Short mmCIF file of C-alpha atoms in Angstrom, two decimals:
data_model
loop_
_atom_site.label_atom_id
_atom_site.label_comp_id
_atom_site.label_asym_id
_atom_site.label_seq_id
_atom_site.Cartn_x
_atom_site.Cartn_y
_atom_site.Cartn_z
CA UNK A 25 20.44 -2.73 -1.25
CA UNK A 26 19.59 -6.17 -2.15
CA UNK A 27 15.89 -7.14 -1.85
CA UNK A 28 14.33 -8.50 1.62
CA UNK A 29 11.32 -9.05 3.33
CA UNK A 30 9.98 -6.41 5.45
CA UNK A 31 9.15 -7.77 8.99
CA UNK A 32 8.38 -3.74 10.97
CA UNK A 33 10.20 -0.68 10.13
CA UNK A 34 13.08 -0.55 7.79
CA UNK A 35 15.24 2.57 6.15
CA UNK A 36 15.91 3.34 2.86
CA UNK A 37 18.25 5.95 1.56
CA UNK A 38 17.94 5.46 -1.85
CA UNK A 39 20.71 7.68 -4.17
CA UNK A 40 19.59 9.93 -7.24
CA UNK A 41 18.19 8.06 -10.37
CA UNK A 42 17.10 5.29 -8.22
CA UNK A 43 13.99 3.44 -6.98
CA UNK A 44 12.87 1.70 -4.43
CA UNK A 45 9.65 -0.90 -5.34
CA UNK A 46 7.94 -2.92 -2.91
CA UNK A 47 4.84 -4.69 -2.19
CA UNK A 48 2.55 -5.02 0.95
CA UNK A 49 1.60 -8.44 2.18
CA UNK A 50 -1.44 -10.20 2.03
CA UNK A 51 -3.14 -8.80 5.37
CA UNK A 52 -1.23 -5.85 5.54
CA UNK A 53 -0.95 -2.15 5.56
CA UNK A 54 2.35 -0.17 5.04
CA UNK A 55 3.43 3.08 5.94
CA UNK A 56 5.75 5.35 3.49
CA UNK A 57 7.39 8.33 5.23
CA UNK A 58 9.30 10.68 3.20
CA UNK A 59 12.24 11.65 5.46
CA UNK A 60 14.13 13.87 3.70
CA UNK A 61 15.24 14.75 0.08
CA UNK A 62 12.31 14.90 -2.98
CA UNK A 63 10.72 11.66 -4.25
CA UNK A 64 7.79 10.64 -6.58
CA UNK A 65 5.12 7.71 -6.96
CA UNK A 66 4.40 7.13 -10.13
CA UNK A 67 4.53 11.13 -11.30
CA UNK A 68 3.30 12.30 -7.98
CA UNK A 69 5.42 13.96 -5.87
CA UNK A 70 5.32 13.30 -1.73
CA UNK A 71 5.21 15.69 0.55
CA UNK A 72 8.10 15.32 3.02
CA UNK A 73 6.85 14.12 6.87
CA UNK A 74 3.41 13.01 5.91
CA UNK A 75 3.08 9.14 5.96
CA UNK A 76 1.32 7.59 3.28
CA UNK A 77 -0.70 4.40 3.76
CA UNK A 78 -1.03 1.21 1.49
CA UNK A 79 -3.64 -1.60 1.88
CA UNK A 80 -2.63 -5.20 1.03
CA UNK A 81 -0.99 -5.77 -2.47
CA UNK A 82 -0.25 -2.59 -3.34
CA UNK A 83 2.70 -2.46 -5.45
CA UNK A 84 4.49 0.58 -5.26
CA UNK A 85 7.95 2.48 -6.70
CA UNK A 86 8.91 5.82 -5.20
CA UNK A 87 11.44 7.71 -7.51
CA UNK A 88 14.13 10.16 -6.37
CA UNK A 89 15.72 12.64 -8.86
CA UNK A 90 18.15 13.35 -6.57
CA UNK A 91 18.51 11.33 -3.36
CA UNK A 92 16.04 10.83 -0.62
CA UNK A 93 15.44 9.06 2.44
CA UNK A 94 12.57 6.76 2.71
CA UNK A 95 10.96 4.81 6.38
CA UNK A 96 8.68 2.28 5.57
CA UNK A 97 6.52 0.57 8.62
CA UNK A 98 4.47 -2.32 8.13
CA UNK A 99 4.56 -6.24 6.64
CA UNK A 100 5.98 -6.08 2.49
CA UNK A 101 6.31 -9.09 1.17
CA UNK A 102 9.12 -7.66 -1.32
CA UNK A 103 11.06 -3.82 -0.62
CA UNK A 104 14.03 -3.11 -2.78
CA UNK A 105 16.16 -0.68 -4.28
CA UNK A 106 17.14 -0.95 -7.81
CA UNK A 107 18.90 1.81 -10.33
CA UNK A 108 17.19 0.03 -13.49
CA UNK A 109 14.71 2.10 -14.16
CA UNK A 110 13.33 3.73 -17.25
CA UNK A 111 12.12 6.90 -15.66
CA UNK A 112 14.82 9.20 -17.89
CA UNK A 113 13.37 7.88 -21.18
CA UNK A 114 9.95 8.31 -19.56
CA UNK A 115 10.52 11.75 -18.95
CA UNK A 116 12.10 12.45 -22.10
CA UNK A 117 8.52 11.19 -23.96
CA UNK A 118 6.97 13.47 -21.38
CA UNK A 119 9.01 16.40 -22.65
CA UNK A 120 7.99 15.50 -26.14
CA UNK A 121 4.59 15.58 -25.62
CA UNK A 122 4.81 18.83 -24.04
CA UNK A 123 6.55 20.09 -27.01
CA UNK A 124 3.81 19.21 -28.96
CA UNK A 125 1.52 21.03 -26.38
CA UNK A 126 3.44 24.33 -26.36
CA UNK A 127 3.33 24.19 -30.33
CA UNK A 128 -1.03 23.35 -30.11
CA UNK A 129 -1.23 26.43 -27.63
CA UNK A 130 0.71 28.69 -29.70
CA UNK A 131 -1.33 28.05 -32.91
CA UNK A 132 -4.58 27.14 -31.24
CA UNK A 133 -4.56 23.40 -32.50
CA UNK A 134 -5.06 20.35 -30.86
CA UNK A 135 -2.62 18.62 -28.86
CA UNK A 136 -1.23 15.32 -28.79
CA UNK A 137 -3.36 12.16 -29.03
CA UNK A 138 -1.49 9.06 -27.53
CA UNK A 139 -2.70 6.04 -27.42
CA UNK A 140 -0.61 3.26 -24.83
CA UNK A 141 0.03 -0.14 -26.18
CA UNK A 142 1.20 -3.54 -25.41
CA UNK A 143 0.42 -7.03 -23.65
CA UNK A 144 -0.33 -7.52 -20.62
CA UNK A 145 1.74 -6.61 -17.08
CA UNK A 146 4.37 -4.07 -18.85
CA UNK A 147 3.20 -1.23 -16.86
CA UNK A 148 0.78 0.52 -19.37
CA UNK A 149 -1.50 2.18 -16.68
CA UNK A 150 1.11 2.73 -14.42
CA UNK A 151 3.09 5.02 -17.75
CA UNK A 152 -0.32 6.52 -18.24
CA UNK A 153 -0.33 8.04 -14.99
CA UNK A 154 3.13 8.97 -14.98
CA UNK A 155 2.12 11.26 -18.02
CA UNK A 156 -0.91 12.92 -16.99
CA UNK A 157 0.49 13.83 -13.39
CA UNK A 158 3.82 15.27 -15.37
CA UNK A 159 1.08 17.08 -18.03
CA UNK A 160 -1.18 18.44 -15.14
CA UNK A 161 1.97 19.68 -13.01
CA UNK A 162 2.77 21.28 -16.16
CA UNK A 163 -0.67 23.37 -15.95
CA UNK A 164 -2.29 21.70 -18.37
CA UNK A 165 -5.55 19.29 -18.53
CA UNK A 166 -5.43 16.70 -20.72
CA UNK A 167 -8.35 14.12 -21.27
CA UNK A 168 -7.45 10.48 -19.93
CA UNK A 169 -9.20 7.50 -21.81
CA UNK A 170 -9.12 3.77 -20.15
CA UNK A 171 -10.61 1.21 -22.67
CA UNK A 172 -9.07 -1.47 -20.82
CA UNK A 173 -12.51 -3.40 -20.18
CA UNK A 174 -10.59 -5.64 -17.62
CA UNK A 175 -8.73 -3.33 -15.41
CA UNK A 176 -10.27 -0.50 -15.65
CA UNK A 177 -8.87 2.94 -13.72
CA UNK A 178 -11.74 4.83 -14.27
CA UNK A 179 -14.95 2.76 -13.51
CA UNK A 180 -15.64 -0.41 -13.01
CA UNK A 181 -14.83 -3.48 -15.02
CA UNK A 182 -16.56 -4.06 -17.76
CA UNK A 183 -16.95 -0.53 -18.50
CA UNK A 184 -14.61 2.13 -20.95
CA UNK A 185 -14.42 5.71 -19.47
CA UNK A 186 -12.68 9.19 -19.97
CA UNK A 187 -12.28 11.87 -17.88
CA UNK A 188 -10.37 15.64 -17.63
CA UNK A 189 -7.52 15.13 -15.56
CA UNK A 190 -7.36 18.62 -13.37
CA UNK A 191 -4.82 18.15 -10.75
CA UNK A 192 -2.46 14.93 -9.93
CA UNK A 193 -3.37 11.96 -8.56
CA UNK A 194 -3.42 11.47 -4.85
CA UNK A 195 -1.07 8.58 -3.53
CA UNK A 196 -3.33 6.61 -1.51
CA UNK A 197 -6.63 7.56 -3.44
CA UNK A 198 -5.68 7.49 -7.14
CA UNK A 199 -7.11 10.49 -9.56
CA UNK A 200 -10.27 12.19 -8.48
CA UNK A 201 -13.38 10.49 -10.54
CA UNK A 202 -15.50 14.25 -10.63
CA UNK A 203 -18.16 13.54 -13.42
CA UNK A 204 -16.39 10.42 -15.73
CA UNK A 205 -17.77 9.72 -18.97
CA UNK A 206 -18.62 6.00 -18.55
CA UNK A 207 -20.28 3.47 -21.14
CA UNK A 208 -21.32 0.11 -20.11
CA UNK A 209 -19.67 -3.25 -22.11
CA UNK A 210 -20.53 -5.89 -20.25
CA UNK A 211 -17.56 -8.21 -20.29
CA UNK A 212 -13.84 -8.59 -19.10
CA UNK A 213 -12.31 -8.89 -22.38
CA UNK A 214 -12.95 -6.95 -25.82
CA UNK A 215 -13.02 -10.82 -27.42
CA UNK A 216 -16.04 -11.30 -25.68
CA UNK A 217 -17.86 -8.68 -27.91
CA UNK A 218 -15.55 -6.66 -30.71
CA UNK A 219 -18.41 -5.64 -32.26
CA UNK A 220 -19.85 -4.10 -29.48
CA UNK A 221 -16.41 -2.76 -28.12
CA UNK A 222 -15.16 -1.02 -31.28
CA UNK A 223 -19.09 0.82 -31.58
CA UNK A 224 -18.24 2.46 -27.71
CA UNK A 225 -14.94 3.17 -28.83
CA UNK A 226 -15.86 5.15 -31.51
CA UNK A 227 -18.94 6.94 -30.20
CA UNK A 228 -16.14 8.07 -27.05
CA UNK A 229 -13.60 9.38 -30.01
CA UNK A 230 -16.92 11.03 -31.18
CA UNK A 231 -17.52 12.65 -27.59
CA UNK A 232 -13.64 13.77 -26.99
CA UNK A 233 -13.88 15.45 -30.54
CA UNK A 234 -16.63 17.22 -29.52
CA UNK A 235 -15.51 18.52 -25.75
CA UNK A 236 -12.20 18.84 -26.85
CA UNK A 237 -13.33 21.71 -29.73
CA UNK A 238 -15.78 23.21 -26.73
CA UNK A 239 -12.80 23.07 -24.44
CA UNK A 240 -9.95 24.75 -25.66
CA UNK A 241 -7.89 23.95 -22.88
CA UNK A 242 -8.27 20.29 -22.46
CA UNK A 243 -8.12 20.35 -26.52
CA UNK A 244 -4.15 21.63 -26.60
CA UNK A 245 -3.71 19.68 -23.48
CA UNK A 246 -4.14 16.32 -25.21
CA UNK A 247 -5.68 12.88 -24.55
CA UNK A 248 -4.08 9.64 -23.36
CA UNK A 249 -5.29 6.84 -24.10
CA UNK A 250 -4.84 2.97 -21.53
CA UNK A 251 -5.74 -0.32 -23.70
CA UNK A 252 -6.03 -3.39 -22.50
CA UNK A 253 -3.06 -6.39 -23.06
CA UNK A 254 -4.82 -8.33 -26.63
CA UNK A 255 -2.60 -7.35 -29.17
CA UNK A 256 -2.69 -10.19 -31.97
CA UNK A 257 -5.59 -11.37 -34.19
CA UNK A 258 -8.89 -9.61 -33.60
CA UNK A 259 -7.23 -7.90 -30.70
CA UNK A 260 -4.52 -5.72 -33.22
CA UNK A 261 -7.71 -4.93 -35.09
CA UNK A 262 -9.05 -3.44 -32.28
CA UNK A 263 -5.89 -1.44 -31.19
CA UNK A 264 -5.88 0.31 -34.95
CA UNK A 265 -9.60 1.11 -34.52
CA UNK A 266 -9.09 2.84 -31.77
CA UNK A 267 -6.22 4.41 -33.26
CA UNK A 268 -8.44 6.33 -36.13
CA UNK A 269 -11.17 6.57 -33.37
CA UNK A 270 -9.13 8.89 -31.61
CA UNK A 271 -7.87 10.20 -34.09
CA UNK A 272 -3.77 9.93 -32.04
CA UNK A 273 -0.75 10.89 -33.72
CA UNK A 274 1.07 9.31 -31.01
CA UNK A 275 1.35 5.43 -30.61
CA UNK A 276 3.46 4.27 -27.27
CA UNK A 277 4.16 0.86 -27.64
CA UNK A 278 5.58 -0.95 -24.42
CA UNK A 279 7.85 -3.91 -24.10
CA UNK A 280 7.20 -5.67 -27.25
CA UNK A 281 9.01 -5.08 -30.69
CA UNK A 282 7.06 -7.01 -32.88
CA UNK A 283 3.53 -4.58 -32.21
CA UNK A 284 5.97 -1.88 -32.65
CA UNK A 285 6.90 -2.97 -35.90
CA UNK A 286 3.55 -3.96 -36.87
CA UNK A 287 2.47 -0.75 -35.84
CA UNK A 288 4.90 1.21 -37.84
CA UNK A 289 4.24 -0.36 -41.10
CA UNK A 290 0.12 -0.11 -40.76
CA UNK A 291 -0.47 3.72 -39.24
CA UNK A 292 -0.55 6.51 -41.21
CA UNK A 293 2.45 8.32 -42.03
CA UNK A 294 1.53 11.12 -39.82
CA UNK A 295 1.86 9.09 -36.11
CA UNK A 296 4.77 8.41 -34.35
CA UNK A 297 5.42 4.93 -33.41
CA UNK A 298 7.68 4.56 -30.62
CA UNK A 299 9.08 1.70 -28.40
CA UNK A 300 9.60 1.95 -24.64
CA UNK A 301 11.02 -0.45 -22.50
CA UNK A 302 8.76 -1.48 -19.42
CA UNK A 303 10.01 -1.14 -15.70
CA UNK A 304 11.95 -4.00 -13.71
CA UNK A 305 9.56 -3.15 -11.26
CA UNK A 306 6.54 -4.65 -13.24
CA UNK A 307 4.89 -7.81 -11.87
CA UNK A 308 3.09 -10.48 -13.78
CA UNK A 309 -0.31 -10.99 -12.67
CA UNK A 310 -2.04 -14.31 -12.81
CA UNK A 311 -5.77 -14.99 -13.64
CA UNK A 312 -6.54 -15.18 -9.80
CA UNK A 313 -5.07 -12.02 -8.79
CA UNK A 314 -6.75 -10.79 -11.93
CA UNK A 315 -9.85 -11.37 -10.69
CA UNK A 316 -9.60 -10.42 -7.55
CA UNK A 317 -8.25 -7.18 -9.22
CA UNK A 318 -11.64 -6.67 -10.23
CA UNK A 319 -13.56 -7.33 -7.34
CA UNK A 320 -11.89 -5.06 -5.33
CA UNK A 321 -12.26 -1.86 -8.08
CA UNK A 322 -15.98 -2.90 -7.52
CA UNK A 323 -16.22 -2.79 -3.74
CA UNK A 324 -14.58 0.26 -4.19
CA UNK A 325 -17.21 1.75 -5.98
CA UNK A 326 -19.55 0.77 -2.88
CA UNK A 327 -17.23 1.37 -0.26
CA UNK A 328 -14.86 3.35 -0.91
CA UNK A 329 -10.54 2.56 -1.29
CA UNK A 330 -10.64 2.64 2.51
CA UNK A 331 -14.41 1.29 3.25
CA UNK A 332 -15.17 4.88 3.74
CA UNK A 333 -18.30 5.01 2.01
CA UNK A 334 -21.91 3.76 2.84
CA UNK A 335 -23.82 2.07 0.06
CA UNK A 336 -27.57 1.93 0.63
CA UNK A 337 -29.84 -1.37 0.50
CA UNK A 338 -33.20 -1.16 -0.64
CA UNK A 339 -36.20 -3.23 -2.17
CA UNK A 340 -37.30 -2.40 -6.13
CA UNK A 341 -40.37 -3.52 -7.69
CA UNK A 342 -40.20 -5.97 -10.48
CA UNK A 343 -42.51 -3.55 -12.79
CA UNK A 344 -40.17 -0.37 -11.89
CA UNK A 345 -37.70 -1.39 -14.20
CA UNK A 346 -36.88 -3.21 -17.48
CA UNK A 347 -33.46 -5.18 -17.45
CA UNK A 348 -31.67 -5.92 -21.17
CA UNK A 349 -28.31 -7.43 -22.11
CA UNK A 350 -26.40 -6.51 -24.89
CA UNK A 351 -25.66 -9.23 -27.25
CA UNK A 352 -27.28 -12.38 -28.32
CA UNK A 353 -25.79 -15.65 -29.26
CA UNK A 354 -25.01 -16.74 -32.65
CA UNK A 355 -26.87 -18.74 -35.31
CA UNK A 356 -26.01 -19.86 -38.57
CA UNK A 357 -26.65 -18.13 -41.21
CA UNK A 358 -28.76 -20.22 -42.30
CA UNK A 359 -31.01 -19.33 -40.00
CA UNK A 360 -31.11 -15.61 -39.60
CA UNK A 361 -33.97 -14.09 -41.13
CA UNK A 362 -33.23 -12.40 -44.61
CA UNK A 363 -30.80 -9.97 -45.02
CA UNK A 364 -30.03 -9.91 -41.69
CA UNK A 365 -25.86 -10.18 -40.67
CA UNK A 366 -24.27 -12.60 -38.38
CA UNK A 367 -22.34 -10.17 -36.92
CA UNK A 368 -26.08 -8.31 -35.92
CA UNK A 369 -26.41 -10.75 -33.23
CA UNK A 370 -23.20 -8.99 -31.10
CA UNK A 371 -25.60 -5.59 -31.12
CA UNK A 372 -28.75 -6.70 -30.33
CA UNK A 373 -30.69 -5.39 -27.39
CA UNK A 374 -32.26 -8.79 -25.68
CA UNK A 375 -35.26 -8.49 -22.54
CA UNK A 376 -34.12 -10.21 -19.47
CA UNK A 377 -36.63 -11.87 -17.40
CA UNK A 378 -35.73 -10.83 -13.52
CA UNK A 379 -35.27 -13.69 -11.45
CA UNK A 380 -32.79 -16.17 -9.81
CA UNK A 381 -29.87 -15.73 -12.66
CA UNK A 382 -29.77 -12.05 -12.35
CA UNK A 383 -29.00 -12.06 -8.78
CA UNK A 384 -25.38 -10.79 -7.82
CA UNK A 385 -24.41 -9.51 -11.37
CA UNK A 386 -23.52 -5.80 -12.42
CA UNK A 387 -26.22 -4.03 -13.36
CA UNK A 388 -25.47 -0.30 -15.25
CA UNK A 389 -28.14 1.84 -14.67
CA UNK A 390 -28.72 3.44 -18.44
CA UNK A 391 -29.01 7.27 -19.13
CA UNK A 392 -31.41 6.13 -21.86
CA UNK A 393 -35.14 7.52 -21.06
CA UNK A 394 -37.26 5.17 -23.02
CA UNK A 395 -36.47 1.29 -24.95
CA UNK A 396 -36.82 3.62 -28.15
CA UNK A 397 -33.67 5.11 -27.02
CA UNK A 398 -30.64 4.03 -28.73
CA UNK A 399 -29.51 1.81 -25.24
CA UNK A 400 -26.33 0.36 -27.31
CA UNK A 401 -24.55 4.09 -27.21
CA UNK A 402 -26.38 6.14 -24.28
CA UNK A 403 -23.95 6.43 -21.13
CA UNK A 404 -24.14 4.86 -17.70
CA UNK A 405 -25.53 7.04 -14.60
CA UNK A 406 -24.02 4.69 -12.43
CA UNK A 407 -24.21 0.92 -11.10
CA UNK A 408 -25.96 -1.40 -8.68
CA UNK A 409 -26.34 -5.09 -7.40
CA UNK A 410 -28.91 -7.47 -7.18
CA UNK A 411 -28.32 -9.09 -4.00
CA UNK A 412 -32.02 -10.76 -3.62
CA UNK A 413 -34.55 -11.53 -5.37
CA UNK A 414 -38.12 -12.25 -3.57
CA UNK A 415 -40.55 -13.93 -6.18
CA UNK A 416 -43.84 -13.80 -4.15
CA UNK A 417 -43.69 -9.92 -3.72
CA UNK A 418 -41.76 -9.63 -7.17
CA UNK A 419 -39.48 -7.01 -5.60
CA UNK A 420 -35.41 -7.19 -6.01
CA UNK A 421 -33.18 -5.88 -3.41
CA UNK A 422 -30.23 -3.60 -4.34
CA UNK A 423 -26.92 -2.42 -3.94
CA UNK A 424 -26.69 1.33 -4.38
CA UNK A 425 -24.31 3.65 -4.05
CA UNK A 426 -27.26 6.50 -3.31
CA UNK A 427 -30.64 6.23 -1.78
CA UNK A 428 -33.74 5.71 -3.80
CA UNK A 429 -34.95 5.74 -5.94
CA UNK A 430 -32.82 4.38 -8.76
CA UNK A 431 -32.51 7.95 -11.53
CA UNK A 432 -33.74 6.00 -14.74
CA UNK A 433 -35.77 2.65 -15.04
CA UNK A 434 -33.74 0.95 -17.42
CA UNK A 435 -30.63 -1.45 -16.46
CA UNK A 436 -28.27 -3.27 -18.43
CA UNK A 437 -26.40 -6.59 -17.06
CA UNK A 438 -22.61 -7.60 -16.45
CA UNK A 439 -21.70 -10.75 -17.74
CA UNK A 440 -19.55 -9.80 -14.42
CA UNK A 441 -20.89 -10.85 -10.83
CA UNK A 442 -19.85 -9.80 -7.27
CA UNK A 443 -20.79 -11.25 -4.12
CA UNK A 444 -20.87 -8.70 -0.78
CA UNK A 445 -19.94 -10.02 1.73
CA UNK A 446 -19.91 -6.70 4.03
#
């Protein structure tokens, strides 16, 4: 079928080893109806009769095996079939991995470590999600990692998280976030602070290590591992730290053969390098819908995917809380005092004053009890908003997710802002 413009209710009968992709307009909400036959989205297989429902932009590709027939109801603003699709090859890595997981089980090692690489808008989240619903159906429970600081899947941006992956994602709600292992960053991009970035990477590699030996399960299961889309300069550097971080043995490199073959010639001899090609279905995003990417993952956290959630509002004293940001800027080293690094400046733990610049940014609420706590590594408890700031009664008003009061005193602030407009 060649591609259109959904205007109401259209039919699809889509033949085996096919897919149909389409995206919901600006504005819109579609409905996906699994008429007959078997079909999947993104690893997660529909349930035949129940209509699915997706909010404006959503880009979606629903995979048949073997034939199905597909009503969609609603405003798209592109629905088409197409038969070039990687999903074979995709499912041959899967089978792989499970090799490897059968082979950990049997001799009570650990199982594969894979780490997801390439630029940006080849479909690495989407691939990662495709492999942990195929691993979980499979009765296992791997680990998922997302260090992709812009786009994050697990928290919000500006954040890297893991979490055990139990059972598969839901279609219209995404994985279930029980209990995520969440540190704060700060910043859309790992060029913003590397430092900084490849210190959280490695104290999560240090965390996995240690849950996977205390969970044998999760252990053969495996980890996989989301990056973000820098891949040259300072940006490769980062992507082979958080290989040895992890510790993979695994490196899935998407869409682009010159990482590959960078890739293959600097890991150890021990990891496989492969090359996968990305969908047809992926879509280049642009800065704009970039951002606006990230503001909706953070009203999410607030309201809910379907504004089904109820944040609270409430007043906090100035004196009830200390506020730092990670990172100070740089000086020359001429300047620094002795023996002190240039590079020093990326972990240091600055005092912010509270007042009219730290209204409307991200603030991570620390799990550190005291400033004598090591802030840079301790986890995040959760996150709020400034959304006022009264001077005279030196009180801030806040965004929260739960009533008060706020569970530790100490906060540390986005570079990132958002502005509710609820």
């Amino acid at each position: 079928m060649a591609e259109d413009k959904g205007e109401g209710k259209e039919d699809y009968k889509l033949e085996a080893n096919s897919e149909l992709r389409f995206e919901v307009e600006a504005g819109a909400t579609v409905q996906l109806e699994l008429a007959e036959g078997k079909a999947e989205i993104f690893g997660t297989e529909l349930t035949t009769n129940r209509k699915c429902t997706f909010l404006a932009g959503a880009k979606v590709a629903v995979y048949t095996w073997h034939g199905c027939h597909i009503k969609l109801s609603g405003r798209t603003d592109v629905a088409y079939i197409s038969k070039d699709t990687p999903m074979t090859i995709y499912v041959n890595t899967h089978q792989a991995l499970e090799q490897m997981r059968h082979i950990a089980e049997e001799h009570v090692t650990r199982g594969p470590r894979v780490l997801v690489v390439g630029p940006t808008d080849v479909g690495k989240s989407t691939l990662c999600h495709l492999l942990l619903n195929y691993a979980v159906a499979c009765g296992h429970s791997p680990v998922f990692v997302d260090i992709d600081v812009g786009q994050n899947d697990i928290a919000i941006p500006g954040t890297l998280g893991a979490m055990v992956v139990e059972r598969p994602a839901d279609v219209e709600e995404g994985f279930s976030l029980t209990a995520p292992l969440v540190f704060h960053y700060g910043h859309n991009s790992p060029a913003q602070n590397p430092t900084l970035f490849n210190i959280l990477v490695s104290k999560l590699g240090e965390i996995i290590n240690t849950k996977c030996n205390e969970i044998k399960k999760s252990n053969y299961s495996g980890v996989i591992i989301n990056t973000g889309g820098w891949v040259r300069g300072t940006g490769y550097d980062a992507i082979k730290h958080a290989a040895g971080a992890f510790e993979v043995d695994v490196v899935i490199v998407l869409d682009q053969e010159r990482l590959y073959n960078e890739l293959k010639r600097d890991m150890p001899g021990f990891v496989k390098v492969i090359l996968l090609p990305k969908s047809g279905g992926v879509v280049e995003r642009n800065r704009n819908i970039r951002t606006e990417f990230r503001d909706q993952k953070v009203r999410e956290y607030f309201y809910g995917t379907r504004n089904s959630l109820f944040p609270h509002t409430f007043e906090v004293p100035f004196a009830e809380v200390k506020i730092f940001k990670i990172g100070a800027p740089s000086l020359p080293a001429s300047c620094l005092p002795l023996g002190m690094k240039t590079g020093d400046n990326k972990t240091k733990v600055v005092p912010v004053t509270i007042g009219p610049t730290v209204q409307h940014h991200i603030m991570s609420i620390s799990s550190a009890s005291s400033v004598d706590h090591n802030i840079l590594e301790a986890n995040s408890l959760g996150f709020i908003i400034i959304t006022g700031i009264d001077m005279e009664k030196q009180k801030f008003t806040v965004l929260s997710p739960s009533p008060r009061p706020l569970p530790k005193s100490i906060l540390l602030m986005s570079d990132i802002q958002f502005m509710d407009i609820e």
